[in-house]
Every structure is written in C-alpha cells, then in structure tokens.
JSON list of C-alpha atoms in Angstrom, two decimals:
[
{"chain": "W", "resi": 1, "resn": "ASP", "atom": "CA", "xyz": [-7.39, -33.28, -26.27]},
{"chain": "W", "resi": 2, "resn": "VAL", "atom": "CA", "xyz": [-6.32, -31.17, -23.34]},
{"chain": "W", "resi": 3, "resn": "LYS", "atom": "CA", "xyz": [-2.60, -31.12, -22.91]},
{"chain": "W", "resi": 4, "resn": "VAL", "atom": "CA", "xyz": [-0.55, -30.31, -19.85]},
{"chain": "W", "resi": 5, "resn": "THR", "atom": "CA", "xyz": [3.12, -30.02, -20.65]},
{"chain": "W", "resi": 6, "resn": "GLN", "atom": "CA", "xyz": [5.98, -29.98, -18.19]},
{"chain": "W", "resi": 7, "resn": "SER", "atom": "CA", "xyz": [9.20, -28.53, -19.51]},
{"chain": "W", "resi": 8, "resn": "SER", "atom": "CA", "xyz": [11.51, -31.39, -18.54]},
{"chain": "W", "resi": 9, "resn": "ARG", "atom": "CA", "xyz": [11.14, -35.14, -17.90]},
{"chain": "W", "resi": 10, "resn": "TYR", "atom": "CA", "xyz": [14.43, -35.44, -16.04]},
{"chain": "W", "resi": 11, "resn": "LEU", "atom": "CA", "xyz": [16.55, -32.82, -14.28]},
{"chain": "W", "resi": 12, "resn": "VAL", "atom": "CA", "xyz": [19.75, -33.06, -12.28]},
{"chain": "W", "resi": 13, "resn": "LYS", "atom": "CA", "xyz": [20.69, -30.03, -10.22]},
{"chain": "W", "resi": 14, "resn": "ARG", "atom": "CA", "xyz": [23.28, -29.22, -7.58]},
{"chain": "W", "resi": 15, "resn": "THR", "atom": "CA", "xyz": [22.54, -28.36, -3.98]},
{"chain": "W", "resi": 16, "resn": "GLY", "atom": "CA", "xyz": [21.94, -24.65, -3.57]},
{"chain": "W", "resi": 17, "resn": "GLU", "atom": "CA", "xyz": [20.91, -24.02, -7.17]},
{"chain": "W", "resi": 18, "resn": "LYS", "atom": "CA", "xyz": [17.72, -22.15, -7.99]},
{"chain": "W", "resi": 19, "resn": "VAL", "atom": "CA", "xyz": [15.49, -24.48, -10.00]},
{"chain": "W", "resi": 20, "resn": "PHE", "atom": "CA", "xyz": [12.53, -23.63, -12.21]},
{"chain": "W", "resi": 21, "resn": "LEU", "atom": "CA", "xyz": [9.94, -26.22, -13.19]},
{"chain": "W", "resi": 22, "resn": "GLU", "atom": "CA", "xyz": [7.53, -25.03, -15.85]},
{"chain": "W", "resi": 23, "resn": "CYS", "atom": "CA", "xyz": [4.03, -26.22, -16.62]},
{"chain": "W", "resi": 24, "resn": "VAL", "atom": "CA", "xyz": [1.83, -25.10, -19.49]},
{"chain": "W", "resi": 25, "resn": "GLN", "atom": "CA", "xyz": [-1.75, -26.08, -20.28]},
{"chain": "W", "resi": 26, "resn": "ASP", "atom": "CA", "xyz": [-3.38, -25.47, -23.62]},
{"chain": "W", "resi": 27, "resn": "MET", "atom": "CA", "xyz": [-6.97, -24.95, -22.47]},
{"chain": "W", "resi": 28, "resn": "ASP", "atom": "CA", "xyz": [-8.43, -22.04, -20.57]},
{"chain": "W", "resi": 29, "resn": "HIS", "atom": "CA", "xyz": [-8.13, -23.76, -17.19]},
{"chain": "W", "resi": 30, "resn": "GLU", "atom": "CA", "xyz": [-8.56, -21.65, -14.09]},
{"chain": "W", "resi": 31, "resn": "ASN", "atom": "CA", "xyz": [-6.93, -23.94, -11.56]},
{"chain": "W", "resi": 32, "resn": "MET", "atom": "CA", "xyz": [-3.42, -25.30, -11.62]},
{"chain": "W", "resi": 33, "resn": "PHE", "atom": "CA", "xyz": [-1.59, -27.42, -9.07]},
{"chain": "W", "resi": 34, "resn": "TRP", "atom": "CA", "xyz": [1.91, -28.62, -8.24]},
{"chain": "W", "resi": 35, "resn": "TYR", "atom": "CA", "xyz": [2.28, -31.95, -6.47]},
{"chain": "W", "resi": 36, "resn": "ARG", "atom": "CA", "xyz": [5.23, -33.89, -5.28]},
{"chain": "W", "resi": 37, "resn": "GLN", "atom": "CA", "xyz": [5.14, -37.69, -5.50]},
{"chain": "W", "resi": 38, "resn": "ASP", "atom": "CA", "xyz": [7.29, -39.87, -3.25]},
{"chain": "W", "resi": 39, "resn": "PRO", "atom": "CA", "xyz": [6.99, -43.62, -2.63]},
{"chain": "W", "resi": 40, "resn": "GLY", "atom": "CA", "xyz": [4.46, -44.40, 0.09]},
{"chain": "W", "resi": 41, "resn": "LEU", "atom": "CA", "xyz": [3.45, -40.73, 0.48]},
{"chain": "W", "resi": 42, "resn": "GLY", "atom": "CA", "xyz": [1.17, -40.35, -2.51]},
{"chain": "W", "resi": 43, "resn": "LEU", "atom": "CA", "xyz": [0.59, -36.98, -4.15]},
{"chain": "W", "resi": 44, "resn": "ARG", "atom": "CA", "xyz": [1.30, -34.14, -1.76]},
{"chain": "W", "resi": 45, "resn": "LEU", "atom": "CA", "xyz": [0.15, -30.67, -2.72]},
{"chain": "W", "resi": 46, "resn": "ILE", "atom": "CA", "xyz": [2.85, -27.99, -2.77]},
{"chain": "W", "resi": 47, "resn": "TYR", "atom": "CA", "xyz": [0.97, -24.96, -4.14]},
{"chain": "W", "resi": 48, "resn": "PHE", "atom": "CA", "xyz": [-2.08, -24.28, -6.21]},
{"chain": "W", "resi": 49, "resn": "SER", "atom": "CA", "xyz": [-3.46, -21.34, -8.11]},
{"chain": "W", "resi": 50, "resn": "TYR", "atom": "CA", "xyz": [-7.08, -20.61, -9.02]},
{"chain": "W", "resi": 51, "resn": "ASP", "atom": "CA", "xyz": [-6.40, -17.51, -11.12]},
{"chain": "W", "resi": 52, "resn": "VAL", "atom": "CA", "xyz": [-3.63, -15.43, -12.65]},
{"chain": "W", "resi": 53, "resn": "LYS", "atom": "CA", "xyz": [-1.36, -13.99, -9.98]},
{"chain": "W", "resi": 54, "resn": "MET", "atom": "CA", "xyz": [-3.25, -15.92, -7.29]},
{"chain": "W", "resi": 55, "resn": "LYS", "atom": "CA", "xyz": [-1.54, -18.63, -5.28]},
{"chain": "W", "resi": 56, "resn": "GLU", "atom": "CA", "xyz": [-2.34, -20.70, -2.24]},
{"chain": "W", "resi": 57, "resn": "LYS", "atom": "CA", "xyz": [-0.06, -22.85, -0.11]},
{"chain": "W", "resi": 58, "resn": "GLY", "atom": "CA", "xyz": [-0.67, -26.55, -0.07]},
{"chain": "W", "resi": 59, "resn": "ASP", "atom": "CA", "xyz": [0.48, -29.07, 2.51]},
{"chain": "W", "resi": 60, "resn": "ILE", "atom": "CA", "xyz": [4.25, -28.81, 1.93]},
{"chain": "W", "resi": 61, "resn": "PRO", "atom": "CA", "xyz": [5.15, -25.30, 0.64]},
{"chain": "W", "resi": 62, "resn": "GLU", "atom": "CA", "xyz": [8.40, -24.92, 2.56]},
{"chain": "W", "resi": 63, "resn": "GLY", "atom": "CA", "xyz": [11.37, -24.42, 0.27]},
{"chain": "W", "resi": 64, "resn": "TYR", "atom": "CA", "xyz": [9.17, -23.73, -2.77]},
{"chain": "W", "resi": 65, "resn": "SER", "atom": "CA", "xyz": [7.53, -20.75, -4.40]},
{"chain": "W", "resi": 66, "resn": "VAL", "atom": "CA", "xyz": [5.33, -20.39, -7.48]},
{"chain": "W", "resi": 67, "resn": "SER", "atom": "CA", "xyz": [4.54, -17.90, -10.19]},
{"chain": "W", "resi": 68, "resn": "ARG", "atom": "CA", "xyz": [1.47, -17.54, -12.36]},
{"chain": "W", "resi": 69, "resn": "GLU", "atom": "CA", "xyz": [1.82, -14.49, -14.59]},
{"chain": "W", "resi": 70, "resn": "LYS", "atom": "CA", "xyz": [-0.30, -15.95, -17.40]},
{"chain": "W", "resi": 71, "resn": "LYS", "atom": "CA", "xyz": [-3.32, -18.22, -17.18]},
{"chain": "W", "resi": 72, "resn": "GLU", "atom": "CA", "xyz": [-1.70, -21.04, -19.14]},
{"chain": "W", "resi": 73, "resn": "ARG", "atom": "CA", "xyz": [1.60, -21.17, -17.25]},
{"chain": "W", "resi": 74, "resn": "PHE", "atom": "CA", "xyz": [2.32, -22.17, -13.65]},
{"chain": "W", "resi": 75, "resn": "SER", "atom": "CA", "xyz": [5.93, -22.29, -12.52]},
{"chain": "W", "resi": 76, "resn": "LEU", "atom": "CA", "xyz": [7.36, -24.01, -9.47]},
{"chain": "W", "resi": 77, "resn": "ILE", "atom": "CA", "xyz": [10.56, -22.54, -8.06]},
{"chain": "W", "resi": 78, "resn": "LEU", "atom": "CA", "xyz": [12.99, -24.21, -5.71]},
{"chain": "W", "resi": 79, "resn": "GLU", "atom": "CA", "xyz": [14.77, -21.23, -4.19]},
{"chain": "W", "resi": 80, "resn": "SER", "atom": "CA", "xyz": [17.81, -23.20, -3.05]},
{"chain": "W", "resi": 81, "resn": "ALA", "atom": "CA", "xyz": [17.63, -26.85, -4.01]},
{"chain": "W", "resi": 82, "resn": "SER", "atom": "CA", "xyz": [18.37, -29.43, -1.34]},
{"chain": "W", "resi": 83, "resn": "THR", "atom": "CA", "xyz": [18.81, -33.19, -1.56]},
{"chain": "W", "resi": 84, "resn": "ASN", "atom": "CA", "xyz": [15.50, -33.77, 0.24]},
{"chain": "W", "resi": 85, "resn": "GLN", "atom": "CA", "xyz": [13.77, -32.13, -2.69]},
{"chain": "W", "resi": 86, "resn": "THR", "atom": "CA", "xyz": [14.77, -35.01, -4.95]},
{"chain": "W", "resi": 87, "resn": "SER", "atom": "CA", "xyz": [11.41, -36.28, -6.13]},
{"chain": "W", "resi": 88, "resn": "MET", "atom": "CA", "xyz": [8.87, -36.61, -8.93]},
{"chain": "W", "resi": 89, "resn": "TYR", "atom": "CA", "xyz": [6.99, -33.34, -9.51]},
{"chain": "W", "resi": 90, "resn": "LEU", "atom": "CA", "xyz": [3.59, -33.38, -11.16]},
{"chain": "W", "resi": 91, "resn": "CYS", "atom": "CA", "xyz": [1.63, -30.46, -12.51]},
{"chain": "W", "resi": 92, "resn": "ALA", "atom": "CA", "xyz": [-2.13, -30.62, -12.99]},
{"chain": "W", "resi": 93, "resn": "SER", "atom": "CA", "xyz": [-4.81, -28.29, -14.29]},
{"chain": "W", "resi": 94, "resn": "LEU", "atom": "CA", "xyz": [-8.53, -28.24, -13.72]},
{"chain": "W", "resi": 95, "resn": "ILE", "atom": "CA", "xyz": [-11.07, -27.05, -16.25]},
{"chain": "W", "resi": 96, "resn": "GLY", "atom": "CA", "xyz": [-13.29, -25.07, -13.94]},
{"chain": "W", "resi": 97, "resn": "ARG", "atom": "CA", "xyz": [-15.70, -25.22, -11.12]},
{"chain": "W", "resi": 98, "resn": "LEU", "atom": "CA", "xyz": [-18.69, -26.91, -12.76]},
{"chain": "W", "resi": 99, "resn": "ASN", "atom": "CA", "xyz": [-16.84, -29.09, -15.20]},
{"chain": "W", "resi": 100, "resn": "THR", "atom": "CA", "xyz": [-14.24, -30.74, -13.12]},
{"chain": "W", "resi": 101, "resn": "GLU", "atom": "CA", "xyz": [-11.57, -33.02, -14.43]},
{"chain": "W", "resi": 102, "resn": "ALA", "atom": "CA", "xyz": [-7.92, -32.64, -13.54]},
{"chain": "W", "resi": 103, "resn": "PHE", "atom": "CA", "xyz": [-5.36, -33.33, -16.24]},
{"chain": "W", "resi": 104, "resn": "PHE", "atom": "CA", "xyz": [-1.79, -34.14, -15.34]},
{"chain": "W", "resi": 105, "resn": "GLY", "atom": "CA", "xyz": [1.51, -33.57, -17.05]},
{"chain": "W", "resi": 106, "resn": "GLN", "atom": "CA", "xyz": [4.00, -36.40, -17.49]},
{"chain": "W", "resi": 107, "resn": "GLY", "atom": "CA", "xyz": [6.00, -35.38, -14.47]},
{"chain": "W", "resi": 108, "resn": "THR", "atom": "CA", "xyz": [9.53, -34.11, -13.88]},
{"chain": "W", "resi": 109, "resn": "ARG", "atom": "CA", "xyz": [11.94, -36.35, -12.02]},
{"chain": "W", "resi": 110, "resn": "LEU", "atom": "CA", "xyz": [14.29, -34.00, -10.22]},
{"chain": "W", "resi": 111, "resn": "THR", "atom": "CA", "xyz": [17.50, -35.23, -8.68]},
{"chain": "W", "resi": 112, "resn": "VAL", "atom": "CA", "xyz": [19.46, -32.86, -6.44]},
{"chain": "W", "resi": 113, "resn": "VAL", "atom": "CA", "xyz": [23.06, -33.87, -5.89]},
{"chain": "Q", "resi": 1, "resn": "GLY", "atom": "CA", "xyz": [-8.73, -28.68, 5.18]},
{"chain": "Q", "resi": 2, "resn": "GLU", "atom": "CA", "xyz": [-9.69, -31.89, 3.43]},
{"chain": "Q", "resi": 3, "resn": "ASN", "atom": "CA", "xyz": [-7.99, -35.17, 4.40]},
{"chain": "Q", "resi": 4, "resn": "VAL", "atom": "CA", "xyz": [-8.33, -38.31, 2.28]},
{"chain": "Q", "resi": 5, "resn": "GLU", "atom": "CA", "xyz": [-7.42, -41.74, 3.59]},
{"chain": "Q", "resi": 6, "resn": "GLN", "atom": "CA", "xyz": [-7.00, -44.65, 1.16]},
{"chain": "Q", "resi": 7, "resn": "HIS", "atom": "CA", "xyz": [-6.77, -48.39, 1.81]},
{"chain": "Q", "resi": 8, "resn": "PRO", "atom": "CA", "xyz": [-5.14, -50.75, 1.13]},
{"chain": "Q", "resi": 9, "resn": "SER", "atom": "CA", "xyz": [-1.74, -49.44, 0.11]},
{"chain": "Q", "resi": 10, "resn": "THR", "atom": "CA", "xyz": [-1.02, -52.60, -1.89]},
{"chain": "Q", "resi": 11, "resn": "LEU", "atom": "CA", "xyz": [-3.38, -55.16, -3.36]},
{"chain": "Q", "resi": 12, "resn": "SER", "atom": "CA", "xyz": [-2.67, -58.35, -5.26]},
{"chain": "Q", "resi": 13, "resn": "VAL", "atom": "CA", "xyz": [-5.43, -60.27, -7.04]},
{"chain": "Q", "resi": 14, "resn": "GLN", "atom": "CA", "xyz": [-5.60, -63.16, -9.45]},
{"chain": "Q", "resi": 15, "resn": "GLU", "atom": "CA", "xyz": [-6.59, -62.35, -12.99]},
{"chain": "Q", "resi": 16, "resn": "GLY", "atom": "CA", "xyz": [-10.36, -62.47, -13.30]},
{"chain": "Q", "resi": 17, "resn": "ASP", "atom": "CA", "xyz": [-11.00, -61.68, -9.64]},
{"chain": "Q", "resi": 18, "resn": "SER", "atom": "CA", "xyz": [-12.43, -58.39, -8.36]},
{"chain": "Q", "resi": 19, "resn": "ALA", "atom": "CA", "xyz": [-10.49, -55.61, -6.66]},
{"chain": "Q", "resi": 20, "resn": "VAL", "atom": "CA", "xyz": [-11.87, -53.05, -4.23]},
{"chain": "Q", "resi": 21, "resn": "ILE", "atom": "CA", "xyz": [-10.13, -49.90, -3.03]},
{"chain": "Q", "resi": 22, "resn": "LYS", "atom": "CA", "xyz": [-11.66, -47.75, -0.30]},
{"chain": "Q", "resi": 23, "resn": "CYS", "atom": "CA", "xyz": [-11.29, -44.08, 0.58]},
{"chain": "Q", "resi": 24, "resn": "THR", "atom": "CA", "xyz": [-12.65, -41.83, 3.29]},
{"chain": "Q", "resi": 25, "resn": "TYR", "atom": "CA", "xyz": [-12.75, -38.03, 3.32]},
{"chain": "Q", "resi": 26, "resn": "SER", "atom": "CA", "xyz": [-13.16, -35.51, 6.09]},
{"chain": "Q", "resi": 27, "resn": "ASP", "atom": "CA", "xyz": [-14.72, -32.36, 4.60]},
{"chain": "Q", "resi": 28, "resn": "SER", "atom": "CA", "xyz": [-18.48, -32.57, 4.14]},
{"chain": "Q", "resi": 29, "resn": "ALA", "atom": "CA", "xyz": [-18.20, -29.71, 1.60]},
{"chain": "Q", "resi": 30, "resn": "SER", "atom": "CA", "xyz": [-16.41, -32.01, -0.87]},
{"chain": "Q", "resi": 31, "resn": "ASN", "atom": "CA", "xyz": [-18.74, -32.87, -3.73]},
{"chain": "Q", "resi": 32, "resn": "TYR", "atom": "CA", "xyz": [-16.57, -34.40, -6.43]},
{"chain": "Q", "resi": 33, "resn": "PHE", "atom": "CA", "xyz": [-14.64, -37.66, -6.10]},
{"chain": "Q", "resi": 34, "resn": "PRO", "atom": "CA", "xyz": [-12.40, -38.76, -8.97]},
{"chain": "Q", "resi": 35, "resn": "TRP", "atom": "CA", "xyz": [-10.26, -41.85, -9.32]},
{"chain": "Q", "resi": 36, "resn": "TYR", "atom": "CA", "xyz": [-6.96, -41.79, -11.17]},
{"chain": "Q", "resi": 37, "resn": "LYS", "atom": "CA", "xyz": [-4.79, -44.58, -12.57]},
{"chain": "Q", "resi": 38, "resn": "GLN", "atom": "CA", "xyz": [-1.05, -44.06, -12.86]},
{"chain": "Q", "resi": 39, "resn": "GLU", "atom": "CA", "xyz": [0.99, -46.38, -15.04]},
{"chain": "Q", "resi": 40, "resn": "LEU", "atom": "CA", "xyz": [4.74, -46.57, -14.82]},
{"chain": "Q", "resi": 41, "resn": "GLY", "atom": "CA", "xyz": [6.45, -43.44, -16.10]},
{"chain": "Q", "resi": 42, "resn": "LYS", "atom": "CA", "xyz": [3.22, -41.56, -16.71]},
{"chain": "Q", "resi": 43, "resn": "GLY", "atom": "CA", "xyz": [1.14, -38.92, -15.01]},
{"chain": "Q", "resi": 44, "resn": "PRO", "atom": "CA", "xyz": [-2.15, -39.99, -13.38]},
{"chain": "Q", "resi": 45, "resn": "GLN", "atom": "CA", "xyz": [-5.14, -40.28, -15.69]},
{"chain": "Q", "resi": 46, "resn": "LEU", "atom": "CA", "xyz": [-8.79, -40.02, -14.75]},
{"chain": "Q", "resi": 47, "resn": "ILE", "atom": "CA", "xyz": [-10.64, -43.33, -15.02]},
{"chain": "Q", "resi": 48, "resn": "ILE", "atom": "CA", "xyz": [-13.97, -42.58, -13.34]},
{"chain": "Q", "resi": 49, "resn": "ASP", "atom": "CA", "xyz": [-15.51, -39.94, -11.13]},
{"chain": "Q", "resi": 50, "resn": "ILE", "atom": "CA", "xyz": [-18.63, -39.41, -9.07]},
{"chain": "Q", "resi": 51, "resn": "ARG", "atom": "CA", "xyz": [-20.44, -36.35, -7.85]},
{"chain": "Q", "resi": 52, "resn": "SER", "atom": "CA", "xyz": [-22.15, -36.03, -4.51]},
{"chain": "Q", "resi": 53, "resn": "ASN", "atom": "CA", "xyz": [-25.66, -36.18, -5.95]},
{"chain": "Q", "resi": 54, "resn": "VAL", "atom": "CA", "xyz": [-25.06, -39.73, -7.21]},
{"chain": "Q", "resi": 55, "resn": "GLY", "atom": "CA", "xyz": [-24.60, -42.91, -5.16]},
{"chain": "Q", "resi": 56, "resn": "GLU", "atom": "CA", "xyz": [-23.10, -45.19, -7.78]},
{"chain": "Q", "resi": 57, "resn": "LYS", "atom": "CA", "xyz": [-21.58, -44.95, -11.24]},
{"chain": "Q", "resi": 58, "resn": "LYS", "atom": "CA", "xyz": [-20.41, -47.71, -13.55]},
{"chain": "Q", "resi": 59, "resn": "ASP", "atom": "CA", "xyz": [-18.25, -47.77, -16.67]},
{"chain": "Q", "resi": 60, "resn": "GLN", "atom": "CA", "xyz": [-17.74, -51.24, -18.10]},
{"chain": "Q", "resi": 61, "resn": "ARG", "atom": "CA", "xyz": [-15.59, -53.15, -15.59]},
{"chain": "Q", "resi": 62, "resn": "ILE", "atom": "CA", "xyz": [-15.11, -50.30, -13.15]},
{"chain": "Q", "resi": 63, "resn": "ALA", "atom": "CA", "xyz": [-17.62, -48.80, -10.74]},
{"chain": "Q", "resi": 64, "resn": "VAL", "atom": "CA", "xyz": [-17.53, -46.27, -7.95]},
{"chain": "Q", "resi": 65, "resn": "THR", "atom": "CA", "xyz": [-19.85, -46.01, -4.97]},
{"chain": "Q", "resi": 66, "resn": "LEU", "atom": "CA", "xyz": [-20.31, -43.06, -2.63]},
{"chain": "Q", "resi": 67, "resn": "ASN", "atom": "CA", "xyz": [-21.76, -42.96, 0.87]},
{"chain": "Q", "resi": 68, "resn": "LYS", "atom": "CA", "xyz": [-22.06, -39.29, 1.80]},
{"chain": "Q", "resi": 69, "resn": "THR", "atom": "CA", "xyz": [-23.31, -39.97, 5.29]},
{"chain": "Q", "resi": 70, "resn": "ALA", "atom": "CA", "xyz": [-20.30, -42.07, 6.15]},
{"chain": "Q", "resi": 71, "resn": "LYS", "atom": "CA", "xyz": [-17.97, -39.94, 3.99]},
{"chain": "Q", "resi": 72, "resn": "HIS", "atom": "CA", "xyz": [-16.51, -42.85, 2.11]},
{"chain": "Q", "resi": 73, "resn": "PHE", "atom": "CA", "xyz": [-16.26, -43.93, -1.50]},
{"chain": "Q", "resi": 74, "resn": "SER", "atom": "CA", "xyz": [-14.93, -47.05, -3.18]},
{"chain": "Q", "resi": 75, "resn": "LEU", "atom": "CA", "xyz": [-13.55, -48.21, -6.50]},
{"chain": "Q", "resi": 76, "resn": "HIS", "atom": "CA", "xyz": [-14.58, -51.63, -7.76]},
{"chain": "Q", "resi": 77, "resn": "ILE", "atom": "CA", "xyz": [-12.81, -53.36, -10.63]},
{"chain": "Q", "resi": 78, "resn": "THR", "atom": "CA", "xyz": [-14.35, -56.62, -11.86]},
{"chain": "Q", "resi": 79, "resn": "GLU", "atom": "CA", "xyz": [-12.79, -59.30, -14.06]},
{"chain": "Q", "resi": 80, "resn": "THR", "atom": "CA", "xyz": [-9.33, -57.86, -13.50]},
{"chain": "Q", "resi": 81, "resn": "GLN", "atom": "CA", "xyz": [-6.74, -58.11, -16.25]},
{"chain": "Q", "resi": 82, "resn": "PRO", "atom": "CA", "xyz": [-2.94, -57.76, -16.16]},
{"chain": "Q", "resi": 83, "resn": "GLU", "atom": "CA", "xyz": [-3.24, -54.30, -17.76]},
{"chain": "Q", "resi": 84, "resn": "ASP", "atom": "CA", "xyz": [-5.17, -53.14, -14.69]},
{"chain": "Q", "resi": 85, "resn": "SER", "atom": "CA", "xyz": [-1.88, -53.35, -12.74]},
{"chain": "Q", "resi": 86, "resn": "ALA", "atom": "CA", "xyz": [-1.02, -49.77, -11.76]},
{"chain": "Q", "resi": 87, "resn": "VAL", "atom": "CA", "xyz": [-1.21, -47.30, -8.90]},
{"chain": "Q", "resi": 88, "resn": "TYR", "atom": "CA", "xyz": [-4.70, -45.98, -8.21]},
{"chain": "Q", "resi": 89, "resn": "PHE", "atom": "CA", "xyz": [-5.42, -42.70, -6.43]},
{"chain": "Q", "resi": 90, "resn": "CYS", "atom": "CA", "xyz": [-8.68, -41.42, -5.04]},
{"chain": "Q", "resi": 91, "resn": "ALA", "atom": "CA", "xyz": [-9.26, -37.71, -4.54]},
{"chain": "Q", "resi": 92, "resn": "ALA", "atom": "CA", "xyz": [-11.81, -35.30, -3.12]},
{"chain": "Q", "resi": 93, "resn": "TYR", "atom": "CA", "xyz": [-12.66, -31.79, -4.26]},
{"chain": "Q", "resi": 94, "resn": "SER", "atom": "CA", "xyz": [-15.22, -29.10, -3.69]},
{"chain": "Q", "resi": 95, "resn": "TYR", "atom": "CA", "xyz": [-16.15, -27.28, -6.87]},
{"chain": "Q", "resi": 96, "resn": "SER", "atom": "CA", "xyz": [-18.11, -24.67, -4.95]},
{"chain": "Q", "resi": 97, "resn": "GLY", "atom": "CA", "xyz": [-14.97, -22.79, -3.89]},
{"chain": "Q", "resi": 98, "resn": "ASN", "atom": "CA", "xyz": [-11.32, -22.20, -4.65]},
{"chain": "Q", "resi": 99, "resn": "THR", "atom": "CA", "xyz": [-10.16, -25.39, -3.01]},
{"chain": "Q", "resi": 100, "resn": "PRO", "atom": "CA", "xyz": [-7.42, -27.84, -3.86]},
{"chain": "Q", "resi": 101, "resn": "LEU", "atom": "CA", "xyz": [-7.77, -31.35, -5.24]},
{"chain": "Q", "resi": 102, "resn": "VAL", "atom": "CA", "xyz": [-6.65, -33.60, -2.35]},
{"chain": "Q", "resi": 103, "resn": "PHE", "atom": "CA", "xyz": [-5.43, -37.13, -3.00]},
{"chain": "Q", "resi": 104, "resn": "GLY", "atom": "CA", "xyz": [-5.15, -40.31, -1.01]},
{"chain": "Q", "resi": 105, "resn": "LYS", "atom": "CA", "xyz": [-1.76, -41.99, -0.73]},
{"chain": "Q", "resi": 106, "resn": "GLY", "atom": "CA", "xyz": [-2.47, -44.46, -3.51]},
{"chain": "Q", "resi": 107, "resn": "THR", "atom": "CA", "xyz": [-2.97, -48.21, -3.92]},
{"chain": "Q", "resi": 108, "resn": "ARG", "atom": "CA", "xyz": [-0.55, -50.35, -5.91]},
{"chain": "Q", "resi": 109, "resn": "LEU", "atom": "CA", "xyz": [-2.66, -53.00, -7.63]},
{"chain": "Q", "resi": 110, "resn": "SER", "atom": "CA", "xyz": [-0.98, -56.09, -9.03]},
{"chain": "Q", "resi": 111, "resn": "VAL", "atom": "CA", "xyz": [-3.00, -58.49, -11.16]},
{"chain": "Q", "resi": 112, "resn": "ILE", "atom": "CA", "xyz": [-1.36, -61.89, -11.31]},
{"chain": "Q", "resi": 113, "resn": "ALA", "atom": "CA", "xyz": [-1.89, -63.85, -14.49]}
]
C-alpha cells in the first residue's frame, strides 16, 4: 500500500516560531500537495509541487513556504507562526498524470499559542 | 483556476435511506473527479472516482454521475448505514497538465439509526 507519512500528529508552537511540517511518501509520486483544513472551509490548497525543486502557490500561500529537495519529501514551513495558523494540515501525493489517485497523510494538528 | 462548489454542507438521513451530494466545477479542462470520505481523526480516503469519458460509475452502494455539459457531478449512497457517517469531499483535477487537485468545502453526512 502507498503510504504518506506526516512527521507529527500534534504540534504546539509559540507565536513567532519557525515551524517545519514534514511529509514523506513511499512511492515515486510526482505531485505533492499541502492543504489546510478548517471547519466550514474545507480543504484549502497552500502549495503544491509537481517535481523536485518545483513549487506552485495554491489559494492561501501567505505566511507559508515549501521545500522539495527530494522526490519523496515535501516540507511546509511557517516562517513566523501566528495564532491564525492554528489548523489541521494535510499532505497528499498523487501517483502521476495518467494514473490519478491522491493519497493523504493522517494530518498534523498545529496549535500556535 | 478551478473552483469547486459542493452542496449541501450538512445532510442527515435515516438509516436505509439514500443520500445525494452534488458538486459543480468551473474549468472545462478538468477530466478527473474523485470523491473522498474523511472519518474522525483520519486523512481523507478515496471512495470512488470518475473520468470525463464516463457518465456514471457504480461500486456496490455508492455511485457517481457526471454531466460534462453542465459541469456537475454527484455522489449517490444507497441503503445508508451508520458507518457511512463522515465528511465527504468532491474534487476536480486535470491530469493533462501540472494542475492542483481542488476540493469542495465538504458535506457532513449523519446517518441516524
């Protein structure tokens, strides 16, 4: 089975801290995504990447950056955490263009205090 | 970019009844439409998908229909059971380019025993 692993289930960070959320997939997936999930707002796309070192902004990139140095790893970075970034963060990966199924990690619930 | 609208946001049905969730999309280039189920504390999981060259697909108690002309697609769950209670997300994607997977805001389905 394909596995998408997020480094932490729960995180508590202080305002102003730099926060790293890591996501690793164990198949040779080209595309990886970071979403933020908030009640009533669904899954909002922060950033996505369709290849190593490639990144594209999603709908809500402000306050975030990403890194994809290796195909299997996609990191989300909160440059200076703020309380409005308290949320559930979900990573997903997609097999490829002609065989399309997105697999999600379990999510990281981040609380910024 | 793509925009996906999903209705209703909440849905309650009696056990054994049918449930229907509807989505519309905006980008005619989208050609893949998956549905995800998210149970409490878990990441979304794919339950059924449909490609643009197909009008209907069925898998046991769940079915999806697609109307490309009207740009809408629907999820149908028959003979609902308490374990169908979850949040359901529709999504749209174009696998002919480096595009993101865009989700609707989700539908919270409650099946009342």
